[in-house]
C-alpha positions as a Markdown table, in Angstrom:
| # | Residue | x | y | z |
|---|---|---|---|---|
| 1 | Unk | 69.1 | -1.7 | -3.3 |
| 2 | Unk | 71.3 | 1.5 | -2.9 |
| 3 | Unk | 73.9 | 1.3 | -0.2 |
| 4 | Unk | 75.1 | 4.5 | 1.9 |
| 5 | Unk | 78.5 | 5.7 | 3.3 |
| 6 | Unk | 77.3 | 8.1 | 6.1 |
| 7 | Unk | 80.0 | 10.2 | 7.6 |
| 8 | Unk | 79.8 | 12.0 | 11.1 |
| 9 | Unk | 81.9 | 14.8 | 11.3 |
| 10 | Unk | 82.0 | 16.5 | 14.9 |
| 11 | Unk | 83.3 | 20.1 | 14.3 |
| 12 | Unk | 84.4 | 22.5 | 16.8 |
| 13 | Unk | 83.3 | 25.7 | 16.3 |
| 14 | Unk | 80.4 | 25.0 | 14.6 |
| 15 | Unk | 79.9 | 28.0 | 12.6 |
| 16 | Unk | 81.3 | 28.7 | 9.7 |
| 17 | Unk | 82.9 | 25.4 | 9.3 |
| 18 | Unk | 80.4 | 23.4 | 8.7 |
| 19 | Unk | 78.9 | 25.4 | 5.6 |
| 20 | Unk | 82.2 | 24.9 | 4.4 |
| 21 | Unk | 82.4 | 21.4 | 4.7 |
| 22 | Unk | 78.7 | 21.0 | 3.8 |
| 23 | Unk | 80.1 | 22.9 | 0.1 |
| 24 | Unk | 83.4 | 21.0 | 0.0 |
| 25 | Unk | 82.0 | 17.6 | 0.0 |
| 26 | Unk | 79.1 | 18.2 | -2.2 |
| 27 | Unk | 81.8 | 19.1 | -4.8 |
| 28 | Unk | 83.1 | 15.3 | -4.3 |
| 29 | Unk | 79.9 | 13.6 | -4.6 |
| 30 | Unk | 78.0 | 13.7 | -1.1 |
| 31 | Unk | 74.5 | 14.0 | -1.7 |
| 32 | Unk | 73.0 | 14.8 | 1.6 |
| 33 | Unk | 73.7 | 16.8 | 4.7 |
| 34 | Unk | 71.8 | 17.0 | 7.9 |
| 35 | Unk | 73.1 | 19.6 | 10.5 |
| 36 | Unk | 73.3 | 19.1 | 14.4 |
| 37 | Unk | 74.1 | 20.2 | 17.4 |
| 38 | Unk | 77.7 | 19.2 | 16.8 |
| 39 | Unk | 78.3 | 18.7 | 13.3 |
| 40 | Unk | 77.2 | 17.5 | 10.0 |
| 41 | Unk | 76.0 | 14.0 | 8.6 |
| 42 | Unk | 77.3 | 13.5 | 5.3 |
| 43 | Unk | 75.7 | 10.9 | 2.9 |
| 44 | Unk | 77.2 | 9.4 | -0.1 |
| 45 | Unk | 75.9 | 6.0 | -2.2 |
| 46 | Unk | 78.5 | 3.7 | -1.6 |
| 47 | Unk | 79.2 | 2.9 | -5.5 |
| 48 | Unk | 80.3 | 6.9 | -6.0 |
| 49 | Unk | 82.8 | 6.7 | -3.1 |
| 50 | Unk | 86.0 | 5.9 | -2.0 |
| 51 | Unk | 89.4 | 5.5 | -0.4 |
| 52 | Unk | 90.8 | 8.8 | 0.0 |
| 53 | Unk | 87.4 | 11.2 | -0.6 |
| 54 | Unk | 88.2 | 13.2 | 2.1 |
| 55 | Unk | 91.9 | 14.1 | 1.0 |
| 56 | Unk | 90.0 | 17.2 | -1.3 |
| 57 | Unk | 88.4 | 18.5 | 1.4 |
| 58 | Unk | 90.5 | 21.4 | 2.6 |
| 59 | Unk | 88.3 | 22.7 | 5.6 |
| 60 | Unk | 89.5 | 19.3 | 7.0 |
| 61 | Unk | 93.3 | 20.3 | 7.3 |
| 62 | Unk | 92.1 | 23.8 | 8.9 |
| 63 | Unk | 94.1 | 24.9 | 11.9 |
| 64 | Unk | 91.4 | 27.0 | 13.4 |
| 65 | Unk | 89.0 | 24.2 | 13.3 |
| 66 | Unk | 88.9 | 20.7 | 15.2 |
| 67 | Unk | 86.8 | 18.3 | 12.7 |
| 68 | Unk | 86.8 | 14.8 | 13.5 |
| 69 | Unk | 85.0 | 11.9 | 11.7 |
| 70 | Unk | 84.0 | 8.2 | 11.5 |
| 71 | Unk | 81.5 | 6.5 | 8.9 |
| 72 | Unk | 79.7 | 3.3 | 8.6 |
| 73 | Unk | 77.0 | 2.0 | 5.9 |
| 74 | Unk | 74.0 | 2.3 | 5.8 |
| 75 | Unk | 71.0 | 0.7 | 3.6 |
| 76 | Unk | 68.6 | 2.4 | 1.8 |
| 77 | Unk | 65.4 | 1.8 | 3.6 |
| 78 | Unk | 67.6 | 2.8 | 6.9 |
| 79 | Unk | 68.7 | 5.5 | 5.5 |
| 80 | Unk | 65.5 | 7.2 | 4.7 |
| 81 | Unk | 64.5 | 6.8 | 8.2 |
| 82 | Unk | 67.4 | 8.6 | 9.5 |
| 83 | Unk | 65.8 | 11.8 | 7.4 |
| 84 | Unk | 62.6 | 10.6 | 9.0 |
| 85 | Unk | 64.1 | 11.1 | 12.7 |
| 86 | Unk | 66.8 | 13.7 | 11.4 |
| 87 | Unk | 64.5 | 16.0 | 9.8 |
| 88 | Unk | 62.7 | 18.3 | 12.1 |
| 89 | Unk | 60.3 | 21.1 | 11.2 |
| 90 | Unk | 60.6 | 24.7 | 11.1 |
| 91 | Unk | 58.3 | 28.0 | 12.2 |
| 92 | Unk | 59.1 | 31.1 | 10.9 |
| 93 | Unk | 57.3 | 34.4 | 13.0 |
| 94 | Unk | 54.5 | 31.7 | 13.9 |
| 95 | Unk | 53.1 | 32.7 | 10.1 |
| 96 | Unk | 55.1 | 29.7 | 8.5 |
| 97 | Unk | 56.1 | 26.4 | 9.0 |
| 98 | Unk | 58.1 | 23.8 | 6.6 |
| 99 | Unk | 57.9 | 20.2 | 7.6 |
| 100 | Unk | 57.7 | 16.8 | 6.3 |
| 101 | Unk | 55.1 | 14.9 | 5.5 |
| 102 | Unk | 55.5 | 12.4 | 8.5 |
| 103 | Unk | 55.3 | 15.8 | 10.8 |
| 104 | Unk | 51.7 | 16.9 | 12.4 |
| 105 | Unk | 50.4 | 19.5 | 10.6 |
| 106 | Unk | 51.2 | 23.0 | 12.0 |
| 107 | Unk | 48.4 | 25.8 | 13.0 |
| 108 | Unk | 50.1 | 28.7 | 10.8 |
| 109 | Unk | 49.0 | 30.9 | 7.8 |
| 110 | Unk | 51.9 | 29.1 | 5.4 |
| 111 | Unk | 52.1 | 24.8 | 6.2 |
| 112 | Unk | 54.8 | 24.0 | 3.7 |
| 113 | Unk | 55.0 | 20.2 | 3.2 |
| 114 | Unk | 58.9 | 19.2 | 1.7 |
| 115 | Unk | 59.7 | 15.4 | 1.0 |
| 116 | Unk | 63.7 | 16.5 | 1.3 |
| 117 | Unk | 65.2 | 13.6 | 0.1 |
| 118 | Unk | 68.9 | 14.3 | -0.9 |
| 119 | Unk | 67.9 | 18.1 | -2.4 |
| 120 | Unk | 69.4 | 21.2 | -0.6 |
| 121 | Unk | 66.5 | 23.3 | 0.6 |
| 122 | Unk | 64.6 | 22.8 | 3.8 |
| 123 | Unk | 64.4 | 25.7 | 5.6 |
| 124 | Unk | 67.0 | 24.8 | 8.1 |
| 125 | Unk | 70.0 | 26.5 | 6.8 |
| 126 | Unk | 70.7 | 30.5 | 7.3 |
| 127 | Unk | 70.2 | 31.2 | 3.8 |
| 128 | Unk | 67.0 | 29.3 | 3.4 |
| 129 | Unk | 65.5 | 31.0 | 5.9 |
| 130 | Unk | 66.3 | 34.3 | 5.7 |
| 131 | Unk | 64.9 | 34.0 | 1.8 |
| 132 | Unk | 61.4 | 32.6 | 3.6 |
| 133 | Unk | 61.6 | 35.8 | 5.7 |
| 134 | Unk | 61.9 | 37.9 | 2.9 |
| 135 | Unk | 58.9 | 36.2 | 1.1 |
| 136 | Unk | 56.7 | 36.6 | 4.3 |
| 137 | Unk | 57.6 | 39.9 | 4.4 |
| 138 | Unk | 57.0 | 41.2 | 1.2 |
| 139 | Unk | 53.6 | 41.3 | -0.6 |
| 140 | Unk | 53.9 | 38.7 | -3.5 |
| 141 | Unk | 50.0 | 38.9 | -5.3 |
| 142 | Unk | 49.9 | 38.9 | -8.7 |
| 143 | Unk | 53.6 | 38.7 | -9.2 |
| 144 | Unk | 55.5 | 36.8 | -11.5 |
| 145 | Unk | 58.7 | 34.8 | -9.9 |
| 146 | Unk | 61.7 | 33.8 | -10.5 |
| 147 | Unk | 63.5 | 30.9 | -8.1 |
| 148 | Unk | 66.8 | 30.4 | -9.5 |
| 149 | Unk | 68.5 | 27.7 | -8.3 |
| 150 | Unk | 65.7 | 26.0 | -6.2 |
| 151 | Unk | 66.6 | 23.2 | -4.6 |
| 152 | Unk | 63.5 | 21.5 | -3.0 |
| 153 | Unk | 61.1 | 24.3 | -4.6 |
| 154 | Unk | 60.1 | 25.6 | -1.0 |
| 155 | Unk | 60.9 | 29.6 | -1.3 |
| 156 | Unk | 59.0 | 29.2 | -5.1 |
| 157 | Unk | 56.0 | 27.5 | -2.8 |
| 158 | Unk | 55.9 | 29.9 | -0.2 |
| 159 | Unk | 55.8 | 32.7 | -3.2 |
| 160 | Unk | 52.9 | 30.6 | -4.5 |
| 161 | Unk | 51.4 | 30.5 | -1.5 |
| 162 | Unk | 51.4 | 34.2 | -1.3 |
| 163 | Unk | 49.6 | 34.3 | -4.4 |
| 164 | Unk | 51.9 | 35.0 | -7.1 |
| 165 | Unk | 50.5 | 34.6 | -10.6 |
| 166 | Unk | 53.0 | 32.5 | -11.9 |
| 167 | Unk | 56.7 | 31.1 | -10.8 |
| 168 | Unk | 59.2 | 29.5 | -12.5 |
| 169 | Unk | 61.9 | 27.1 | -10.5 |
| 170 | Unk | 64.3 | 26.1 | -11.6 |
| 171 | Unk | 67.7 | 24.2 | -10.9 |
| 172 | Unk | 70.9 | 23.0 | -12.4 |
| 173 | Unk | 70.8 | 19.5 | -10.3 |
| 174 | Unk | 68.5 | 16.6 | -12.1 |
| 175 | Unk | 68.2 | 15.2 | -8.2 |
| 176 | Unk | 66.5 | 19.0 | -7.2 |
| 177 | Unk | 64.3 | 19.8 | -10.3 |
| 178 | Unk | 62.1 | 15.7 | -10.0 |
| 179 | Unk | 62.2 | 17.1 | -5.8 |
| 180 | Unk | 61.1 | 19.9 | -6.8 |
| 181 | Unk | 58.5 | 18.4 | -8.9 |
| 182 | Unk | 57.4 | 16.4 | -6.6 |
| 183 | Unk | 57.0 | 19.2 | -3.3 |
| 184 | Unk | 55.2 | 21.3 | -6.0 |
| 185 | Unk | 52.5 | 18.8 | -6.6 |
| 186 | Unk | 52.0 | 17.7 | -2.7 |
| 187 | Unk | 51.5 | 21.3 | -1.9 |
| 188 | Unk | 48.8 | 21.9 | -4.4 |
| 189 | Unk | 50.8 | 24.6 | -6.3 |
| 190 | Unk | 49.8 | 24.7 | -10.3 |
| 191 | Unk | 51.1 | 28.1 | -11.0 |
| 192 | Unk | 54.8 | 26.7 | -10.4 |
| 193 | Unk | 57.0 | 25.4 | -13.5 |
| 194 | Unk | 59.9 | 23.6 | -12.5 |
| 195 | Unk | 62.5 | 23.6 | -14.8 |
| 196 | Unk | 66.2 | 21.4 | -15.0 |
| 197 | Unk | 69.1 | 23.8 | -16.3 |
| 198 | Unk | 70.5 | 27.6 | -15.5 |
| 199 | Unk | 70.0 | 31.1 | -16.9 |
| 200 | Unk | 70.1 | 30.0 | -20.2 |
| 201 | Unk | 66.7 | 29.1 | -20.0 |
| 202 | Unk | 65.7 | 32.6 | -19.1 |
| 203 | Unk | 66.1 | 34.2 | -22.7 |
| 204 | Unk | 63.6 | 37.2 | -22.8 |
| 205 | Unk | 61.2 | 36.0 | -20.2 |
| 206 | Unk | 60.6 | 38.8 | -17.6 |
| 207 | Unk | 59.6 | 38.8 | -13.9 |
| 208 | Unk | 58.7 | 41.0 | -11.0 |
| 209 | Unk | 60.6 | 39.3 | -8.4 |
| 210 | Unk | 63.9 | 37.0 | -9.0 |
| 211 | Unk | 64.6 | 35.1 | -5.7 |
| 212 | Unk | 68.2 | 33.9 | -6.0 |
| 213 | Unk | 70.0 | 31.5 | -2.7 |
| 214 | Unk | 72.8 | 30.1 | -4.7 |
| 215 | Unk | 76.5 | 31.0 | -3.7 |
| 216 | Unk | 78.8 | 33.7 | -4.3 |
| 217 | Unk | 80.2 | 33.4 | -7.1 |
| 218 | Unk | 77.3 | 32.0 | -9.3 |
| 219 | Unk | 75.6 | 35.6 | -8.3 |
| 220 | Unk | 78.3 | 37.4 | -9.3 |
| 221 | Unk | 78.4 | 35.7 | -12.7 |
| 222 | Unk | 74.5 | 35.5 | -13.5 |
| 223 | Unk | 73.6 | 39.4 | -11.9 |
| 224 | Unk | 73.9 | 40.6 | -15.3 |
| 225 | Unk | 71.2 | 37.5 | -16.4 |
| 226 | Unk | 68.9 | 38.2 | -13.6 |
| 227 | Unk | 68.7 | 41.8 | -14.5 |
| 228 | Unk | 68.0 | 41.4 | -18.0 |
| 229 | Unk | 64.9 | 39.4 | -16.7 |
| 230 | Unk | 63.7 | 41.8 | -14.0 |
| 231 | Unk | 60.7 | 43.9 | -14.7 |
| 232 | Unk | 61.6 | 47.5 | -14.4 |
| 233 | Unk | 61.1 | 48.2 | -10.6 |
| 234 | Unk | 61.6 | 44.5 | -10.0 |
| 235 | Unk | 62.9 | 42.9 | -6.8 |
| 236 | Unk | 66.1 | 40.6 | -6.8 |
| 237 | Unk | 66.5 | 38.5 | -3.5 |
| 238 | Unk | 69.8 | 36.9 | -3.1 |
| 239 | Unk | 71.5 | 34.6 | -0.5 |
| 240 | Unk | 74.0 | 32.2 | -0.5 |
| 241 | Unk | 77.2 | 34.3 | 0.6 |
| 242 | Unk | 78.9 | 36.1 | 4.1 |
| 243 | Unk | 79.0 | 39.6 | 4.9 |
| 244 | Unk | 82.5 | 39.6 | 4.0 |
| 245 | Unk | 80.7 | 39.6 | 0.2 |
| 246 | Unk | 78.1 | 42.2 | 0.3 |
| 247 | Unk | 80.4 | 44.9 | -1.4 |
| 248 | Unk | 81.1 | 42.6 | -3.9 |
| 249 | Unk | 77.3 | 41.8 | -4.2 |
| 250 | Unk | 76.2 | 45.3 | -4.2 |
| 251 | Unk | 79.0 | 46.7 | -6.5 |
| 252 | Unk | 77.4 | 44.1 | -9.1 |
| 253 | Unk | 74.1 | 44.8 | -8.5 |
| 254 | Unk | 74.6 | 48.3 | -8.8 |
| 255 | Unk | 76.7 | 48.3 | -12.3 |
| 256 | Unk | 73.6 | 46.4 | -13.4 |
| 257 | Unk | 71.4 | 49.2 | -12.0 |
| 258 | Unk | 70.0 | 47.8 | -9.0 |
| 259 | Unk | 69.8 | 49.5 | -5.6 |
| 260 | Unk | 70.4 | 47.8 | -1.9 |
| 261 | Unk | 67.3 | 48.3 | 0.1 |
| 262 | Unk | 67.7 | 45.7 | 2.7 |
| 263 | Unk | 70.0 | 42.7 | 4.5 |
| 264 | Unk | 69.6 | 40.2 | 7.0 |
| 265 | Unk | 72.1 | 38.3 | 8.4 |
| 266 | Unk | 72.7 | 35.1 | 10.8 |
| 267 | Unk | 75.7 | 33.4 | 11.9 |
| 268 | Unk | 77.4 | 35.4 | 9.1 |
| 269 | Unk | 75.2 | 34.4 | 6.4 |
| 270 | Unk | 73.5 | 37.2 | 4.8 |
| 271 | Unk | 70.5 | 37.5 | 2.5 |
| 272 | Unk | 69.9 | 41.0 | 0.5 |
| 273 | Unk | 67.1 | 42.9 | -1.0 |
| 274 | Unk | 68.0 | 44.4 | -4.3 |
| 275 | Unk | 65.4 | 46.9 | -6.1 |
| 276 | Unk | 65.6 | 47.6 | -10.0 |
């Protein structure tokens, strides 16, 4: 049976340093994060960590930050109740809600059911929900969709759910794509293919909407990509970065001939609507 190293860091401010230590330790081998009131648990099987993990993690040495932190283990069959009494669920405008599947069921147009597991992609991060917002907000019938870099699968759901002809998911991590998988199957969503892997997969296959909440500089790379796949007058919905980055964001969008429409931003994170 698995053993787990979880890590509580208390972090003060909050915001932004605990994204940033969220993406610094994920680099080293954490697998799971869940965010509270005052920080971040961090969760890492025992036989991938050691020693001196933490000396790699720069946000750590900030000066404008006070992060402390203590860790003890935890087995496996404790550790998935931790998610169980970690994990709480979300509503977005009263027309969605994501949850697990030991949550009641929610009165709302869109009941999303996630298993999260150790797969980024709940709805409880900026990003995430700002893409959920987007979907809600934009009609998605008989579209095809693209969700690059999908984590649990729950922004491709949602597009099913809005009765999009077909979406593709798909995700670099092996962990996210059998997640994926899984989510896609407990919420009754046959028009979703969930692949393992990045843009190469794309080759010539087109779509009407590309929903895209990875991280800066993935976007800036794979903009290009995405817009080779976009159906003329397509929609590109990207999170994943700060408002510091939208002129980067937007000056690669539009070399690639795609026009800002719309952002929306929270606690610095921003999520844009690009048009083709």
């Amino acid at each position: 049976m698995s053993i787990y190293i979880e890590y509580s860091f208390k972090i003060e401010p909050l915001h932004p340093a605990s994204d940033i230590l969220i993406a610094e330790l994920g680099e080293v081998g954490f697998e799971s994060f869940v965010e509270n009131d005052d920080g971040v648990l961090a969760y890492i099987q025992k036989e991938d960590w050691r020693d001196d993990i933490l000396n790699a993690i720069q946000i750590l040495k900030h000066p404008d930050f006070k992060i402390s932190q203590s860790y003890t283990e935890i087995p496996q069959e404790n550790w998935n109740a931790d998610w169980e009494r970690n994990f709480k669920p979300i509503q977005i405008d009263n027309r969605c809600a994501v949850r697990a599947p030991f949550h009641k069921k929610m009165e709302v147009e869109y009941d999303i059911v996630i298993e999260p597991k150790m797969s980024f992609g709940t709805g409880h991060h900026e990003t995430t929900r700002m893409m959920l917002q987007f979907i809600l907000d934009h009609d998605f019938e008989a579209l095809s969709v693209l969700d690059m870099g999908s984590g649990t699968g729950v922004l491709a759901i949602l597009a099913a759910m809005k009765s999009a002809t077909y979406v593709d998911a798909i995700d670099i991590d092996t962990w996210c794509f059998l997640n994926a998988k899984e989510n896609v199957a407990r919420n009754g969503c046959p028009q979703i293919n969930v692949y393992e892997g990045d843009v190469a997969l794309l080759g010539k296959l087109k779509y009407d909407v590309i929903l895209a909440n990875i991280n800066r500089n993935t976007l800036l790379r794979d903009i290009p990509v995405y817009v080779k796949n976009l159906n003329k007058n397509g929609i590109l919905f990207v999170s994943g970065f700060y408002a510091e980055d939208i002129p980067m964001i937007s000056a690669k969008c539009a070399e690639n001939g795609l026009r800002w429409e719309k952002n929306l931003e929270k606690n610095r994170w921003v999520a844009a609507k690009y048009v083709f």
